[in-house]
Amino acid sequence: MATLLPNLENFYVPFNQLTGSLPPSLSNASSMVQLQLQVNNFTGSVPSMASSHNLLRLNIAENFLGSGKVNGDDLGFLSTLTNARKLQALVISINNFGGNLPEQIGNLSSSIEILVLDNNQISGSIPEGLQNLVNLEVLLANGNKLSGAKSLSIIGNMQSLVQLRLDNNDIAGYVPLSIGNLNRLLVLRLANNYLDGGIPTAIQNCKSLKLLDLSNNNLSGVIPTQLMGLTSLSMGLNLSYNHFTGSIPIEVENLKNLGSLDLSHNMLSDSIPRSLGKCVSLESVRLQANLLRGTIPLSLDSLRGIRLFDLSNNNLSGQIPKFFEQMHSLQLLNLSYNKFEGEVLTEGVLNNSIIILVIGNVNLCGGLPGLNLPPCNLRRPKKRLSYKWKVCISTVSSMILLIFIASSLLVFWMKSKGKQHIVSSGDDFHTRVSYQSLHKATNGFSTTNLIGVGSFGSVYKGVVNINGEEITIAVKVFNLQHSGASKSFMTECEVLKNIRHRNLVRILTVCSGVDYQGNDFKALVYEFVVNGSLENWLHPVESVDDPPRHLKFHQRLNVAINIASALDYIHNLGETPIVHCDLKPDNVLLDEDMVAHVGDFGLARFLESPGETSSSIGIKGTVEYGMGNEISIEGDMYSFGILLLEMFTGRRPIDESFSDGVNLQNFVNTALLGQGSPISKVVDPILLNEILHGRIPEKALISILEIGVACSFDSPQERLNSSEVLTRLNRQLALLMIFSKPKREAKGL
């Protein structure tokens, strides 16, 4: 190749089915700047790259390169890359490279920022020279056979690290004090190793940390209170499968942004701290298999976003709190093998025996038939009320009745004054942001700041200074010359001012005034969501300078769960059901943690009740509304089903390959029924590689496609609702976790 094309600078052939070995002529590719060969079926060894002086990026991930031999020379080519003095990114993950990392890896370009080595057969210690790569931001070496007690102490000197993954290796020793030097670190995963000792208090210096996973090690001692001071933790804290003792620190209340807490399978004692109820962002709490005692604190009533709550295999007692019935996001409540007593709840979300598990609590009774508990003794001793108590109760009841009547009259009077709350809300916001400040923040709404154009306006990226701190924002400017733009502005204000959920785009403020020409000006100001729209990830525009990004299977599944969670919130959990009416990849944004946020409520409608519908005439939203169907929650679920199919097939709803009445829904459905194309021809080719490599079971893909089809049935009454979808998708996520269970369990340890 390099012989025929000596001036070739960019060779980009990812996501194909290319086979064979890499051409030896790569050794002569002196002009090569980018070499992208990922996700193919290449085998054999990697030739010398000694002549590639200008190389910036090398990506050979997800092939079958290397022999996997412990004493082989699979990684010898890394030593030849020391001549590439401009190298910025090196990705060799998910291959079969064996042997030790060469010492010369420390002589790679000082400009290198990304080094990805995960899921190979690499063994031995991490070379000390690696700490010379002072600008390295991403180091992923998980899923190998790395060992050595000094491996982690080297990492502590690499202060530019933002993401560090060494999980699923054989690394022993202690978590070094120098870990506190990594104050830029966002993600730290050291799970499934053989680490001893405790968590150093220096961890408190990792002020940017969003995810910490130290699970499946031999760590011991108490959980340091300093760890609970990391208010930046949002993605997760996982200390499970260790030997921690003592109590859960009451300082856990500081973790108000934390989404997932896993302290299971330790030896933690004492009671569950009441302060845990202040962690209002929690969606998953796993405290099972400890020595916890006492009752469930009533303060946990505030954890209304909880999906999974596992307290099984402890010594907890008392009655099951009634507030669990009102946790509408709850998908699983496991209270098995404790000492709970009394009647099991059957109202609200607990009117489903799949959600609650109570086996092994001998003093429980009642509940749903599926729980197989004995009936409760309904005989209770009757107590006669004294005359004083009767008078007291009568007086209080009368007062409550009077208050209720007065409140009703007040509400009626306020409603009769007219619905002015949108305008007043806009006026309140208007005092906080001006046209001038937004004009300055976006460089005069310049085209270089333009990041999107929609039906009713344009979106600009901007930077504002608040209390001396620069904050990036997204400004949606409405084109008021467009019919319906003003109404869209008012609709978004009305919808977004009263809802708040981690999977909805967050509105910061609004601007309603005039521009420098005296024309009316209306804009919404949002938090800037750094990774852009789901559309750009599913259907990227290829560019040599900016190679397309792709989502892996588990990322797509998590995004689907995020979207379903947002729909469940607006459909079922707010004061008034809201129909989005325009759910599509363009209106789903991904943040830096790849968490999805649903946005653009300009076409949204309020319903008085979940079963209500209204006309969709004039609505130019997603497919079903475009066909004139009624606006309903079921319409949103149709859009979600099509979106889910698009995410896992990589095909648009009306793909150019479809003809003769075929659309995405029936294309997938006929394949599932075995009457059309095989599943291998339906799935996104990018995901097919994960299935062929055995990392994802085909059954999981089929189950997700079935959910998409069931959401987009022609009959609205037959479609799944958002709660059912959440349950099914979370079940698939749990099965995937079992499929990729920790190495130690696989070894039988």
mmCIF file of C-alpha atoms in Angstrom, residues 498-677:
data_model
loop_
_atom_site.group_PDB
_atom_site.id
_atom_site.type_symbol
_atom_site.label_atom_id
_atom_site.label_comp_id
_atom_site.label_asym_id
_atom_site.label_seq_id
_atom_site.Cartn_x
_atom_site.Cartn_y
_atom_site.Cartn_z
ATOM 1 C CA ASN A 498 -42.225 22.985 36.377
ATOM 2 C CA ILE A 499 -40.330 19.816 35.477
ATOM 3 C CA ARG A 500 -36.882 18.669 36.479
ATOM 4 C CA HIS A 501 -35.296 15.321 35.752
ATOM 5 C CA ARG A 502 -31.739 14.194 35.132
ATOM 6 C CA ASN A 503 -32.720 12.944 31.664
ATOM 7 C CA LEU A 504 -34.321 16.195 30.526
ATOM 8 C CA VAL A 505 -32.342 19.096 29.100
ATOM 9 C CA ARG A 506 -32.091 21.699 31.839
ATOM 10 C CA ILE A 507 -33.273 25.228 31.101
ATOM 11 C CA LEU A 508 -31.304 27.951 32.899
ATOM 12 C CA THR A 509 -33.288 31.061 32.018
ATOM 13 C CA VAL A 510 -35.126 32.876 29.230
ATOM 14 C CA CYS A 511 -34.836 36.192 27.432
ATOM 15 C CA SER A 512 -37.862 38.102 26.175
ATOM 16 C CA GLY A 513 -37.205 41.618 24.906
ATOM 17 C CA VAL A 514 -35.998 43.483 21.816
ATOM 18 C CA ASP A 515 -32.801 43.276 19.770
ATOM 19 C CA TYR A 516 -30.584 46.160 18.632
ATOM 20 C CA GLN A 517 -32.932 46.826 15.680
ATOM 21 C CA GLY A 518 -35.965 47.118 17.941
ATOM 22 C CA ASN A 519 -37.436 43.777 16.850
ATOM 23 C CA ASP A 520 -38.994 41.371 19.340
ATOM 24 C CA PHE A 521 -36.474 38.850 20.637
ATOM 25 C CA LYS A 522 -37.153 35.593 22.464
ATOM 26 C CA ALA A 523 -34.612 32.970 23.482
ATOM 27 C CA LEU A 524 -34.213 30.043 25.847
ATOM 28 C CA VAL A 525 -30.901 29.435 27.606
ATOM 29 C CA TYR A 526 -29.955 25.829 28.343
ATOM 30 C CA GLU A 527 -27.041 24.023 29.864
ATOM 31 C CA PHE A 528 -24.644 23.141 27.050
ATOM 32 C CA VAL A 529 -24.622 19.370 26.472
ATOM 33 C CA VAL A 530 -21.113 18.637 25.295
ATOM 34 C CA ASN A 531 -21.480 15.465 23.190
ATOM 35 C CA GLY A 532 -24.189 16.778 20.918
ATOM 36 C CA SER A 533 -27.236 15.021 19.542
ATOM 37 C CA LEU A 534 -27.930 11.310 19.303
ATOM 38 C CA GLU A 535 -28.469 11.928 15.574
ATOM 39 C CA ASN A 536 -24.781 12.748 15.109
ATOM 40 C CA TRP A 537 -23.784 9.538 16.869
ATOM 41 C CA LEU A 538 -26.166 7.262 14.983
ATOM 42 C CA HIS A 539 -25.607 8.828 11.552
ATOM 43 C CA PRO A 540 -22.219 10.594 11.691
ATOM 44 C CA VAL A 541 -20.914 12.629 8.797
ATOM 45 C CA GLU A 542 -17.549 11.153 7.879
ATOM 46 C CA SER A 543 -14.582 13.488 7.908
ATOM 47 C CA VAL A 544 -10.867 12.791 7.814
ATOM 48 C CA ASP A 545 -10.150 15.606 10.240
ATOM 49 C CA ASP A 546 -12.874 14.529 12.652
ATOM 50 C CA PRO A 547 -13.453 10.756 12.437
ATOM 51 C CA PRO A 548 -17.029 9.675 13.280
ATOM 52 C CA ARG A 549 -17.850 8.468 16.743
ATOM 53 C CA HIS A 550 -19.946 5.387 17.364
ATOM 54 C CA LEU A 551 -21.933 4.047 20.292
ATOM 55 C CA LYS A 552 -21.323 0.555 21.608
ATOM 56 C CA PHE A 553 -24.158 -1.782 22.546
ATOM 57 C CA HIS A 554 -24.195 -1.032 26.275
ATOM 58 C CA GLN A 555 -24.041 2.712 25.585
ATOM 59 C CA ARG A 556 -27.089 2.495 23.323
ATOM 60 C CA LEU A 557 -28.936 0.470 25.927
ATOM 61 C CA ASN A 558 -28.151 3.027 28.630
ATOM 62 C CA VAL A 559 -29.263 5.857 26.333
ATOM 63 C CA ALA A 560 -32.524 3.999 25.658
ATOM 64 C CA ILE A 561 -33.087 3.623 29.414
ATOM 65 C CA ASN A 562 -32.377 7.337 29.909
ATOM 66 C CA ILE A 563 -34.942 8.303 27.252
ATOM 67 C CA ALA A 564 -37.541 5.888 28.635
ATOM 68 C CA SER A 565 -36.951 7.309 32.109
ATOM 69 C CA ALA A 566 -37.572 10.845 30.828
ATOM 70 C CA LEU A 567 -40.793 9.736 29.113
ATOM 71 C CA ASP A 568 -41.970 7.912 32.225
ATOM 72 C CA TYR A 569 -41.425 11.116 34.179
ATOM 73 C CA ILE A 570 -43.354 13.437 31.859
ATOM 74 C CA HIS A 571 -46.103 10.862 31.201
ATOM 75 C CA ASN A 572 -46.727 9.564 34.702
ATOM 76 C CA LEU A 573 -44.856 11.338 37.473
ATOM 77 C CA GLY A 574 -45.647 15.028 37.034
ATOM 78 C CA GLU A 575 -48.697 16.989 38.137
ATOM 79 C CA THR A 576 -50.106 16.922 34.602
ATOM 80 C CA PRO A 577 -49.176 14.364 31.917
ATOM 81 C CA ILE A 578 -47.078 15.887 29.126
ATOM 82 C CA VAL A 579 -46.774 14.544 25.578
ATOM 83 C CA HIS A 580 -43.489 15.436 23.882
ATOM 84 C CA CYS A 581 -44.812 15.079 20.290
ATOM 85 C CA ASP A 582 -41.364 15.302 18.658
ATOM 86 C CA LEU A 583 -39.162 12.518 20.015
ATOM 87 C CA LYS A 584 -36.333 11.817 17.557
ATOM 88 C CA PRO A 585 -32.507 11.531 17.623
ATOM 89 C CA ASP A 586 -32.074 15.256 16.935
ATOM 90 C CA ASN A 587 -33.903 16.043 20.179
ATOM 91 C CA VAL A 588 -31.837 13.740 22.397
ATOM 92 C CA LEU A 589 -28.534 15.176 23.627
ATOM 93 C CA LEU A 590 -25.620 13.289 25.214
ATOM 94 C CA ASP A 591 -23.527 14.805 27.990
ATOM 95 C CA GLU A 592 -19.885 14.159 28.849
ATOM 96 C CA ASP A 593 -20.851 10.950 30.690
ATOM 97 C CA MET A 594 -22.927 9.775 27.702
ATOM 98 C CA VAL A 595 -26.117 10.263 29.704
ATOM 99 C CA ALA A 596 -29.059 11.165 27.460
ATOM 100 C CA HIS A 597 -31.166 14.302 27.929
ATOM 101 C CA VAL A 598 -34.447 14.768 26.055
ATOM 102 C CA GLY A 599 -35.003 18.323 24.827
ATOM 103 C CA ASP A 600 -37.043 20.561 22.483
ATOM 104 C CA PHE A 601 -40.515 20.722 24.025
ATOM 105 C CA GLY A 602 -41.715 23.302 21.509
ATOM 106 C CA LEU A 603 -44.478 20.994 20.237
ATOM 107 C CA ALA A 604 -45.357 19.467 23.608
ATOM 108 C CA ARG A 605 -48.940 19.283 24.866
ATOM 109 C CA PHE A 606 -50.475 18.937 28.318
ATOM 110 C CA LEU A 607 -53.120 16.273 28.968
ATOM 111 C CA GLU A 608 -55.597 16.414 31.841
ATOM 112 C CA SER A 609 -55.189 12.667 32.347
ATOM 113 C CA PRO A 610 -52.896 9.922 30.983
ATOM 114 C CA GLY A 611 -55.658 8.491 28.778
ATOM 115 C CA GLU A 612 -56.660 11.794 27.182
ATOM 116 C CA THR A 613 -55.978 12.581 23.533
ATOM 117 C CA SER A 614 -56.180 15.724 21.424
ATOM 118 C CA SER A 615 -55.988 16.591 17.766
ATOM 119 C CA SER A 616 -52.607 16.630 16.048
ATOM 120 C CA ILE A 617 -53.736 18.834 13.160
ATOM 121 C CA GLY A 618 -50.978 21.361 12.592
ATOM 122 C CA ILE A 619 -48.381 19.343 14.517
ATOM 123 C CA LYS A 620 -45.287 18.619 12.433
ATOM 124 C CA GLY A 621 -43.576 16.319 14.893
ATOM 125 C CA THR A 622 -42.416 12.737 14.540
ATOM 126 C CA VAL A 623 -43.816 10.101 12.209
ATOM 127 C CA GLU A 624 -47.177 9.227 13.765
ATOM 128 C CA TYR A 625 -48.223 12.838 14.367
ATOM 129 C CA GLY A 626 -47.136 13.679 10.839
ATOM 130 C CA MET A 627 -49.784 11.193 9.644
ATOM 131 C CA GLY A 628 -52.489 13.143 11.507
ATOM 132 C CA ASN A 629 -52.929 10.750 14.443
ATOM 133 C CA GLU A 630 -54.201 12.056 17.763
ATOM 134 C CA ILE A 631 -51.786 13.467 20.314
ATOM 135 C CA SER A 632 -51.466 10.963 23.130
ATOM 136 C CA ILE A 633 -48.987 9.271 25.393
ATOM 137 C CA GLU A 634 -49.262 6.264 23.079
ATOM 138 C CA GLY A 635 -48.067 8.506 20.246
ATOM 139 C CA ASP A 636 -44.896 9.270 22.183
ATOM 140 C CA MET A 637 -44.392 5.541 22.755
ATOM 141 C CA TYR A 638 -44.687 4.965 18.991
ATOM 142 C CA SER A 639 -41.930 7.545 18.474
ATOM 143 C CA PHE A 640 -39.833 5.876 21.166
ATOM 144 C CA GLY A 641 -40.261 2.463 19.541
ATOM 145 C CA ILE A 642 -39.102 3.774 16.163
ATOM 146 C CA LEU A 643 -36.202 5.575 17.850
ATOM 147 C CA LEU A 644 -35.188 2.363 19.643
ATOM 148 C CA LEU A 645 -35.204 0.430 16.362
ATOM 149 C CA GLU A 646 -33.178 3.181 14.700
ATOM 150 C CA MET A 647 -30.598 3.031 17.511
ATOM 151 C CA PHE A 648 -29.982 -0.706 17.156
ATOM 152 C CA THR A 649 -30.341 -1.125 13.385
ATOM 153 C CA GLY A 650 -28.574 2.060 12.311
ATOM 154 C CA ARG A 651 -31.359 2.657 9.784
ATOM 155 C CA ARG A 652 -33.563 5.728 9.571
ATOM 156 C CA PRO A 653 -37.363 5.280 9.883
ATOM 157 C CA ILE A 654 -37.725 5.710 6.110
ATOM 158 C CA ASP A 655 -34.492 4.186 4.849
ATOM 159 C CA GLU A 656 -33.516 4.481 1.193
ATOM 160 C CA SER A 657 -33.284 0.688 1.028
ATOM 161 C CA PHE A 658 -36.993 0.280 1.898
ATOM 162 C CA SER A 659 -39.555 -0.120 -0.888
ATOM 163 C CA ASP A 660 -43.017 -1.565 -1.576
ATOM 164 C CA GLY A 661 -44.545 -0.368 1.695
ATOM 165 C CA VAL A 662 -41.683 -1.571 3.879
ATOM 166 C CA ASN A 663 -40.827 0.626 6.845
ATOM 167 C CA LEU A 664 -38.475 0.225 9.787
ATOM 168 C CA GLN A 665 -41.071 -1.351 12.066
ATOM 169 C CA ASN A 666 -42.278 -4.085 9.713
ATOM 170 C CA PHE A 667 -38.739 -4.614 8.387
ATOM 171 C CA VAL A 668 -37.568 -5.543 11.898
ATOM 172 C CA ASN A 669 -40.759 -7.383 12.805
ATOM 173 C CA THR A 670 -40.586 -9.739 9.813
ATOM 174 C CA ALA A 671 -36.955 -10.500 10.680
ATOM 175 C CA LEU A 672 -37.927 -11.342 14.266
ATOM 176 C CA LEU A 673 -40.637 -13.647 12.947
ATOM 177 C CA GLY A 674 -38.080 -15.375 10.723
ATOM 178 C CA GLN A 675 -39.846 -14.282 7.561
ATOM 179 C CA GLY A 676 -37.530 -11.556 6.310
ATOM 180 C CA SER A 677 -33.862 -10.716 6.469
#
